[in-house]
Amino acid sequence: MPSPIVIRPVARQDFEQWLPLWDGYNAFYGRSGETALPGEITQMTWSRFFDAYEPVHALVAESEGRLLGLVHYLFHRSTTAIAPNCYLQDLFTTQASRGKGIGRALIEGVYERAQAAGSGRVYWLTHETNHTAMKLYDKVAEHSGFVVYRKLF
């Protein structure tokens, strides 16, 4: 019988297991080697999870003391609602744990926390080539049809 998956807030003692997940997420989007995020961004991201004044949060999926996935999300204001919006920014599971419901459980964990915070909306982006993840996303949310534009500085 498989061990249960626990979705819980990240804890300070999780750093050593969180970091490879974070690195894997970034590598998936081409941020590794020479294009890796600077270490200070990783350290700042980590510290924000534990700063009560930051709207950035993290959940992890754990089984038998091992972290199998992460999700990062943040709350922000909107000009079209009084309640905060919840942006699911990062979602990643280990290769070995894919297809076992962990991604869905992490998304549902964000849904629960967004509802508890009074948010009326959770949304996220993914790359158009991320077909595997989109199969899950199509089951747990609706595609809004919006196209993202950006300018980097």
JSON list of C-alpha atoms in Angstrom, two decimals:
[
{"chain": "A", "resi": 1, "resn": "MET", "atom": "CA", "xyz": [0.00, 0.00, 0.00]},
{"chain": "A", "resi": 2, "resn": "PRO", "atom": "CA", "xyz": [1.51, 3.37, -0.99]},
{"chain": "A", "resi": 3, "resn": "SER", "atom": "CA", "xyz": [2.31, 5.84, 1.74]},
{"chain": "A", "resi": 4, "resn": "PRO", "atom": "CA", "xyz": [0.00, 8.83, 2.01]},
{"chain": "A", "resi": 5, "resn": "ILE", "atom": "CA", "xyz": [1.00, 12.15, 0.51]},
{"chain": "A", "resi": 6, "resn": "VAL", "atom": "CA", "xyz": [0.86, 15.07, 2.91]},
{"chain": "A", "resi": 7, "resn": "ILE", "atom": "CA", "xyz": [0.49, 18.59, 1.51]},
{"chain": "A", "resi": 8, "resn": "ARG", "atom": "CA", "xyz": [1.82, 21.08, 4.03]},
{"chain": "A", "resi": 9, "resn": "PRO", "atom": "CA", "xyz": [3.47, 24.48, 4.30]},
{"chain": "A", "resi": 10, "resn": "VAL", "atom": "CA", "xyz": [7.20, 24.41, 3.72]},
{"chain": "A", "resi": 11, "resn": "ALA", "atom": "CA", "xyz": [9.30, 24.48, 6.91]},
{"chain": "A", "resi": 12, "resn": "ARG", "atom": "CA", "xyz": [12.74, 25.96, 7.45]},
{"chain": "A", "resi": 13, "resn": "GLN", "atom": "CA", "xyz": [14.24, 22.50, 7.90]},
{"chain": "A", "resi": 14, "resn": "ASP", "atom": "CA", "xyz": [13.04, 21.55, 4.38]},
{"chain": "A", "resi": 15, "resn": "PHE", "atom": "CA", "xyz": [15.65, 23.64, 2.58]},
{"chain": "A", "resi": 16, "resn": "GLU", "atom": "CA", "xyz": [17.98, 20.75, 1.67]},
{"chain": "A", "resi": 17, "resn": "GLN", "atom": "CA", "xyz": [15.09, 18.83, 0.06]},
{"chain": "A", "resi": 18, "resn": "TRP", "atom": "CA", "xyz": [13.33, 21.89, -1.36]},
{"chain": "A", "resi": 19, "resn": "LEU", "atom": "CA", "xyz": [16.44, 23.13, -3.20]},
{"chain": "A", "resi": 20, "resn": "PRO", "atom": "CA", "xyz": [16.72, 20.20, -5.67]},
{"chain": "A", "resi": 21, "resn": "LEU", "atom": "CA", "xyz": [13.00, 20.59, -6.47]},
{"chain": "A", "resi": 22, "resn": "TRP", "atom": "CA", "xyz": [13.49, 24.32, -7.03]},
{"chain": "A", "resi": 23, "resn": "ASP", "atom": "CA", "xyz": [16.54, 23.65, -9.19]},
{"chain": "A", "resi": 24, "resn": "GLY", "atom": "CA", "xyz": [14.58, 21.06, -11.18]},
{"chain": "A", "resi": 25, "resn": "TYR", "atom": "CA", "xyz": [11.73, 23.50, -11.74]},
{"chain": "A", "resi": 26, "resn": "ASN", "atom": "CA", "xyz": [14.14, 26.17, -12.94]},
{"chain": "A", "resi": 27, "resn": "ALA", "atom": "CA", "xyz": [16.01, 23.73, -15.19]},
{"chain": "A", "resi": 28, "resn": "PHE", "atom": "CA", "xyz": [12.71, 22.73, -16.81]},
{"chain": "A", "resi": 29, "resn": "TYR", "atom": "CA", "xyz": [12.30, 26.36, -17.87]},
{"chain": "A", "resi": 30, "resn": "GLY", "atom": "CA", "xyz": [15.89, 26.68, -19.09]},
{"chain": "A", "resi": 31, "resn": "ARG", "atom": "CA", "xyz": [17.35, 28.29, -15.99]},
{"chain": "A", "resi": 32, "resn": "SER", "atom": "CA", "xyz": [20.37, 26.09, -15.28]},
{"chain": "A", "resi": 33, "resn": "GLY", "atom": "CA", "xyz": [24.10, 26.18, -15.86]},
{"chain": "A", "resi": 34, "resn": "GLU", "atom": "CA", "xyz": [25.07, 29.55, -17.33]},
{"chain": "A", "resi": 35, "resn": "THR", "atom": "CA", "xyz": [21.43, 30.69, -17.32]},
{"chain": "A", "resi": 36, "resn": "ALA", "atom": "CA", "xyz": [20.74, 29.61, -13.73]},
{"chain": "A", "resi": 37, "resn": "LEU", "atom": "CA", "xyz": [19.16, 32.06, -11.34]},
{"chain": "A", "resi": 38, "resn": "PRO", "atom": "CA", "xyz": [21.68, 33.87, -9.17]},
{"chain": "A", "resi": 39, "resn": "GLY", "atom": "CA", "xyz": [21.98, 32.34, -5.71]},
{"chain": "A", "resi": 40, "resn": "GLU", "atom": "CA", "xyz": [20.71, 35.51, -4.08]},
{"chain": "A", "resi": 41, "resn": "ILE", "atom": "CA", "xyz": [17.35, 35.09, -5.87]},
{"chain": "A", "resi": 42, "resn": "THR", "atom": "CA", "xyz": [17.00, 31.57, -4.51]},
{"chain": "A", "resi": 43, "resn": "GLN", "atom": "CA", "xyz": [17.94, 32.74, -1.02]},
{"chain": "A", "resi": 44, "resn": "MET", "atom": "CA", "xyz": [15.50, 35.67, -1.19]},
{"chain": "A", "resi": 45, "resn": "THR", "atom": "CA", "xyz": [12.71, 33.43, -2.49]},
{"chain": "A", "resi": 46, "resn": "TRP", "atom": "CA", "xyz": [13.33, 31.01, 0.37]},
{"chain": "A", "resi": 47, "resn": "SER", "atom": "CA", "xyz": [13.36, 33.75, 2.99]},
{"chain": "A", "resi": 48, "resn": "ARG", "atom": "CA", "xyz": [10.09, 35.23, 1.72]},
{"chain": "A", "resi": 49, "resn": "PHE", "atom": "CA", "xyz": [8.23, 32.04, 2.61]},
{"chain": "A", "resi": 50, "resn": "PHE", "atom": "CA", "xyz": [8.94, 32.74, 6.28]},
{"chain": "A", "resi": 51, "resn": "ASP", "atom": "CA", "xyz": [8.36, 36.51, 6.33]},
{"chain": "A", "resi": 52, "resn": "ALA", "atom": "CA", "xyz": [4.86, 37.30, 7.60]},
{"chain": "A", "resi": 53, "resn": "TYR", "atom": "CA", "xyz": [4.90, 40.59, 5.65]},
{"chain": "A", "resi": 54, "resn": "GLU", "atom": "CA", "xyz": [5.47, 38.86, 2.31]},
{"chain": "A", "resi": 55, "resn": "PRO", "atom": "CA", "xyz": [2.50, 37.60, 0.26]},
{"chain": "A", "resi": 56, "resn": "VAL", "atom": "CA", "xyz": [4.60, 34.69, -1.07]},
{"chain": "A", "resi": 57, "resn": "HIS", "atom": "CA", "xyz": [3.90, 31.17, 0.21]},
{"chain": "A", "resi": 58, "resn": "ALA", "atom": "CA", "xyz": [5.04, 27.60, -0.41]},
{"chain": "A", "resi": 59, "resn": "LEU", "atom": "CA", "xyz": [3.54, 24.17, 0.04]},
{"chain": "A", "resi": 60, "resn": "VAL", "atom": "CA", "xyz": [5.33, 20.87, -0.34]},
{"chain": "A", "resi": 61, "resn": "ALA", "atom": "CA", "xyz": [4.19, 17.32, -0.97]},
{"chain": "A", "resi": 62, "resn": "GLU", "atom": "CA", "xyz": [5.78, 14.88, 1.46]},
{"chain": "A", "resi": 63, "resn": "SER", "atom": "CA", "xyz": [5.75, 11.11, 1.78]},
{"chain": "A", "resi": 64, "resn": "GLU", "atom": "CA", "xyz": [7.81, 9.08, 4.22]},
{"chain": "A", "resi": 65, "resn": "GLY", "atom": "CA", "xyz": [9.88, 12.14, 5.10]},
{"chain": "A", "resi": 66, "resn": "ARG", "atom": "CA", "xyz": [10.78, 12.89, 1.46]},
{"chain": "A", "resi": 67, "resn": "LEU", "atom": "CA", "xyz": [9.66, 15.94, -0.46]},
{"chain": "A", "resi": 68, "resn": "LEU", "atom": "CA", "xyz": [8.16, 14.96, -3.82]},
{"chain": "A", "resi": 69, "resn": "GLY", "atom": "CA", "xyz": [6.91, 18.31, -5.05]},
{"chain": "A", "resi": 70, "resn": "LEU", "atom": "CA", "xyz": [6.49, 22.01, -4.41]},
{"chain": "A", "resi": 71, "resn": "VAL", "atom": "CA", "xyz": [4.09, 24.80, -5.24]},
{"chain": "A", "resi": 72, "resn": "HIS", "atom": "CA", "xyz": [4.68, 28.51, -4.69]},
{"chain": "A", "resi": 73, "resn": "TYR", "atom": "CA", "xyz": [1.87, 31.02, -4.74]},
{"chain": "A", "resi": 74, "resn": "LEU", "atom": "CA", "xyz": [1.26, 34.63, -3.87]},
{"chain": "A", "resi": 75, "resn": "PHE", "atom": "CA", "xyz": [-1.64, 36.94, -3.19]},
{"chain": "A", "resi": 76, "resn": "HIS", "atom": "CA", "xyz": [-2.03, 40.31, -4.89]},
{"chain": "A", "resi": 77, "resn": "ARG", "atom": "CA", "xyz": [-4.56, 43.08, -5.32]},
{"chain": "A", "resi": 78, "resn": "SER", "atom": "CA", "xyz": [-6.65, 43.60, -8.41]},
{"chain": "A", "resi": 79, "resn": "THR", "atom": "CA", "xyz": [-8.49, 46.56, -9.91]},
{"chain": "A", "resi": 80, "resn": "THR", "atom": "CA", "xyz": [-11.48, 44.32, -10.66]},
{"chain": "A", "resi": 81, "resn": "ALA", "atom": "CA", "xyz": [-12.09, 42.75, -7.24]},
{"chain": "A", "resi": 82, "resn": "ILE", "atom": "CA", "xyz": [-11.95, 43.61, -3.57]},
{"chain": "A", "resi": 83, "resn": "ALA", "atom": "CA", "xyz": [-10.65, 40.21, -2.52]},
{"chain": "A", "resi": 84, "resn": "PRO", "atom": "CA", "xyz": [-7.06, 39.32, -3.36]},
{"chain": "A", "resi": 85, "resn": "ASN", "atom": "CA", "xyz": [-6.19, 37.19, -6.37]},
{"chain": "A", "resi": 86, "resn": "CYS", "atom": "CA", "xyz": [-4.00, 34.15, -5.90]},
{"chain": "A", "resi": 87, "resn": "TYR", "atom": "CA", "xyz": [-1.26, 33.56, -8.46]},
{"chain": "A", "resi": 88, "resn": "LEU", "atom": "CA", "xyz": [0.14, 30.04, -8.52]},
{"chain": "A", "resi": 89, "resn": "GLN", "atom": "CA", "xyz": [3.64, 30.79, -9.69]},
{"chain": "A", "resi": 90, "resn": "ASP", "atom": "CA", "xyz": [5.67, 27.58, -9.51]},
{"chain": "A", "resi": 91, "resn": "LEU", "atom": "CA", "xyz": [4.62, 23.93, -9.53]},
{"chain": "A", "resi": 92, "resn": "PHE", "atom": "CA", "xyz": [7.03, 21.01, -9.74]},
{"chain": "A", "resi": 93, "resn": "THR", "atom": "CA", "xyz": [7.16, 17.33, -8.82]},
{"chain": "A", "resi": 94, "resn": "THR", "atom": "CA", "xyz": [9.97, 14.83, -9.06]},
{"chain": "A", "resi": 95, "resn": "GLN", "atom": "CA", "xyz": [10.10, 12.83, -12.26]},
{"chain": "A", "resi": 96, "resn": "ALA", "atom": "CA", "xyz": [9.40, 9.59, -10.35]},
{"chain": "A", "resi": 97, "resn": "SER", "atom": "CA", "xyz": [6.27, 11.00, -8.72]},
{"chain": "A", "resi": 98, "resn": "ARG", "atom": "CA", "xyz": [4.60, 12.35, -11.86]},
{"chain": "A", "resi": 99, "resn": "GLY", "atom": "CA", "xyz": [1.22, 10.91, -12.81]},
{"chain": "A", "resi": 100, "resn": "LYS", "atom": "CA", "xyz": [0.45, 9.95, -9.21]},
{"chain": "A", "resi": 101, "resn": "GLY", "atom": "CA", "xyz": [-1.82, 12.85, -8.26]},
{"chain": "A", "resi": 102, "resn": "ILE", "atom": "CA", "xyz": [0.80, 14.96, -6.49]},
{"chain": "A", "resi": 103, "resn": "GLY", "atom": "CA", "xyz": [0.52, 17.94, -8.85]},
{"chain": "A", "resi": 104, "resn": "ARG", "atom": "CA", "xyz": [-3.26, 17.89, -8.47]},
{"chain": "A", "resi": 105, "resn": "ALA", "atom": "CA", "xyz": [-2.95, 17.67, -4.68]},
{"chain": "A", "resi": 106, "resn": "LEU", "atom": "CA", "xyz": [-0.57, 20.65, -4.62]},
{"chain": "A", "resi": 107, "resn": "ILE", "atom": "CA", "xyz": [-2.96, 22.70, -6.78]},
{"chain": "A", "resi": 108, "resn": "GLU", "atom": "CA", "xyz": [-5.86, 21.74, -4.53]},
{"chain": "A", "resi": 109, "resn": "GLY", "atom": "CA", "xyz": [-3.76, 22.78, -1.54]},
{"chain": "A", "resi": 110, "resn": "VAL", "atom": "CA", "xyz": [-3.41, 26.23, -3.09]},
{"chain": "A", "resi": 111, "resn": "TYR", "atom": "CA", "xyz": [-7.16, 26.30, -3.79]},
{"chain": "A", "resi": 112, "resn": "GLU", "atom": "CA", "xyz": [-7.86, 25.59, -0.10]},
{"chain": "A", "resi": 113, "resn": "ARG", "atom": "CA", "xyz": [-5.54, 28.33, 1.10]},
{"chain": "A", "resi": 114, "resn": "ALA", "atom": "CA", "xyz": [-6.87, 30.83, -1.44]},
{"chain": "A", "resi": 115, "resn": "GLN", "atom": "CA", "xyz": [-10.44, 30.18, -0.32]},
{"chain": "A", "resi": 116, "resn": "ALA", "atom": "CA", "xyz": [-9.41, 30.52, 3.33]},
{"chain": "A", "resi": 117, "resn": "ALA", "atom": "CA", "xyz": [-7.80, 33.89, 2.49]},
{"chain": "A", "resi": 118, "resn": "GLY", "atom": "CA", "xyz": [-11.01, 35.06, 0.83]},
{"chain": "A", "resi": 119, "resn": "SER", "atom": "CA", "xyz": [-9.58, 34.99, -2.66]},
{"chain": "A", "resi": 120, "resn": "GLY", "atom": "CA", "xyz": [-12.08, 34.51, -5.47]},
{"chain": "A", "resi": 121, "resn": "ARG", "atom": "CA", "xyz": [-9.56, 33.38, -8.07]},
{"chain": "A", "resi": 122, "resn": "VAL", "atom": "CA", "xyz": [-6.48, 31.22, -8.50]},
{"chain": "A", "resi": 123, "resn": "TYR", "atom": "CA", "xyz": [-4.66, 31.48, -11.80]},
{"chain": "A", "resi": 124, "resn": "TRP", "atom": "CA", "xyz": [-1.34, 30.50, -13.33]},
{"chain": "A", "resi": 125, "resn": "LEU", "atom": "CA", "xyz": [0.68, 30.42, -16.52]},
{"chain": "A", "resi": 126, "resn": "THR", "atom": "CA", "xyz": [2.51, 27.64, -18.27]},
{"chain": "A", "resi": 127, "resn": "HIS", "atom": "CA", "xyz": [4.52, 27.46, -21.43]},
{"chain": "A", "resi": 128, "resn": "GLU", "atom": "CA", "xyz": [2.56, 26.44, -24.52]},
{"chain": "A", "resi": 129, "resn": "THR", "atom": "CA", "xyz": [4.86, 23.44, -24.97]},
{"chain": "A", "resi": 130, "resn": "ASN", "atom": "CA", "xyz": [4.15, 22.03, -21.49]},
{"chain": "A", "resi": 131, "resn": "HIS", "atom": "CA", "xyz": [1.56, 19.58, -22.84]},
{"chain": "A", "resi": 132, "resn": "THR", "atom": "CA", "xyz": [1.90, 17.04, -20.03]},
{"chain": "A", "resi": 133, "resn": "ALA", "atom": "CA", "xyz": [1.08, 19.60, -17.36]},
{"chain": "A", "resi": 134, "resn": "MET", "atom": "CA", "xyz": [-1.70, 21.07, -19.47]},
{"chain": "A", "resi": 135, "resn": "LYS", "atom": "CA", "xyz": [-3.49, 17.71, -19.41]},
{"chain": "A", "resi": 136, "resn": "LEU", "atom": "CA", "xyz": [-3.79, 18.12, -15.65]},
{"chain": "A", "resi": 137, "resn": "TYR", "atom": "CA", "xyz": [-4.58, 21.83, -15.79]},
{"chain": "A", "resi": 138, "resn": "ASP", "atom": "CA", "xyz": [-7.45, 21.21, -18.19]},
{"chain": "A", "resi": 139, "resn": "LYS", "atom": "CA", "xyz": [-8.99, 18.93, -15.53]},
{"chain": "A", "resi": 140, "resn": "VAL", "atom": "CA", "xyz": [-8.64, 21.27, -12.55]},
{"chain": "A", "resi": 141, "resn": "ALA", "atom": "CA", "xyz": [-9.22, 24.72, -14.09]},
{"chain": "A", "resi": 142, "resn": "GLU", "atom": "CA", "xyz": [-10.36, 26.48, -17.22]},
{"chain": "A", "resi": 143, "resn": "HIS", "atom": "CA", "xyz": [-8.13, 27.96, -19.89]},
{"chain": "A", "resi": 144, "resn": "SER", "atom": "CA", "xyz": [-8.82, 31.70, -19.81]},
{"chain": "A", "resi": 145, "resn": "GLY", "atom": "CA", "xyz": [-7.76, 32.38, -23.38]},
{"chain": "A", "resi": 146, "resn": "PHE", "atom": "CA", "xyz": [-5.52, 35.27, -22.40]},
{"chain": "A", "resi": 147, "resn": "VAL", "atom": "CA", "xyz": [-2.14, 35.72, -24.06]},
{"chain": "A", "resi": 148, "resn": "VAL", "atom": "CA", "xyz": [0.79, 37.03, -22.00]},
{"chain": "A", "resi": 149, "resn": "TYR", "atom": "CA", "xyz": [3.01, 39.89, -23.17]},
{"chain": "A", "resi": 150, "resn": "ARG", "atom": "CA", "xyz": [6.13, 40.97, -21.38]},
{"chain": "A", "resi": 151, "resn": "LYS", "atom": "CA", "xyz": [9.18, 43.17, -21.64]},
{"chain": "A", "resi": 152, "resn": "LEU", "atom": "CA", "xyz": [12.30, 42.27, -19.72]},
{"chain": "A", "resi": 153, "resn": "PHE", "atom": "CA", "xyz": [14.73, 44.86, -18.41]}
]
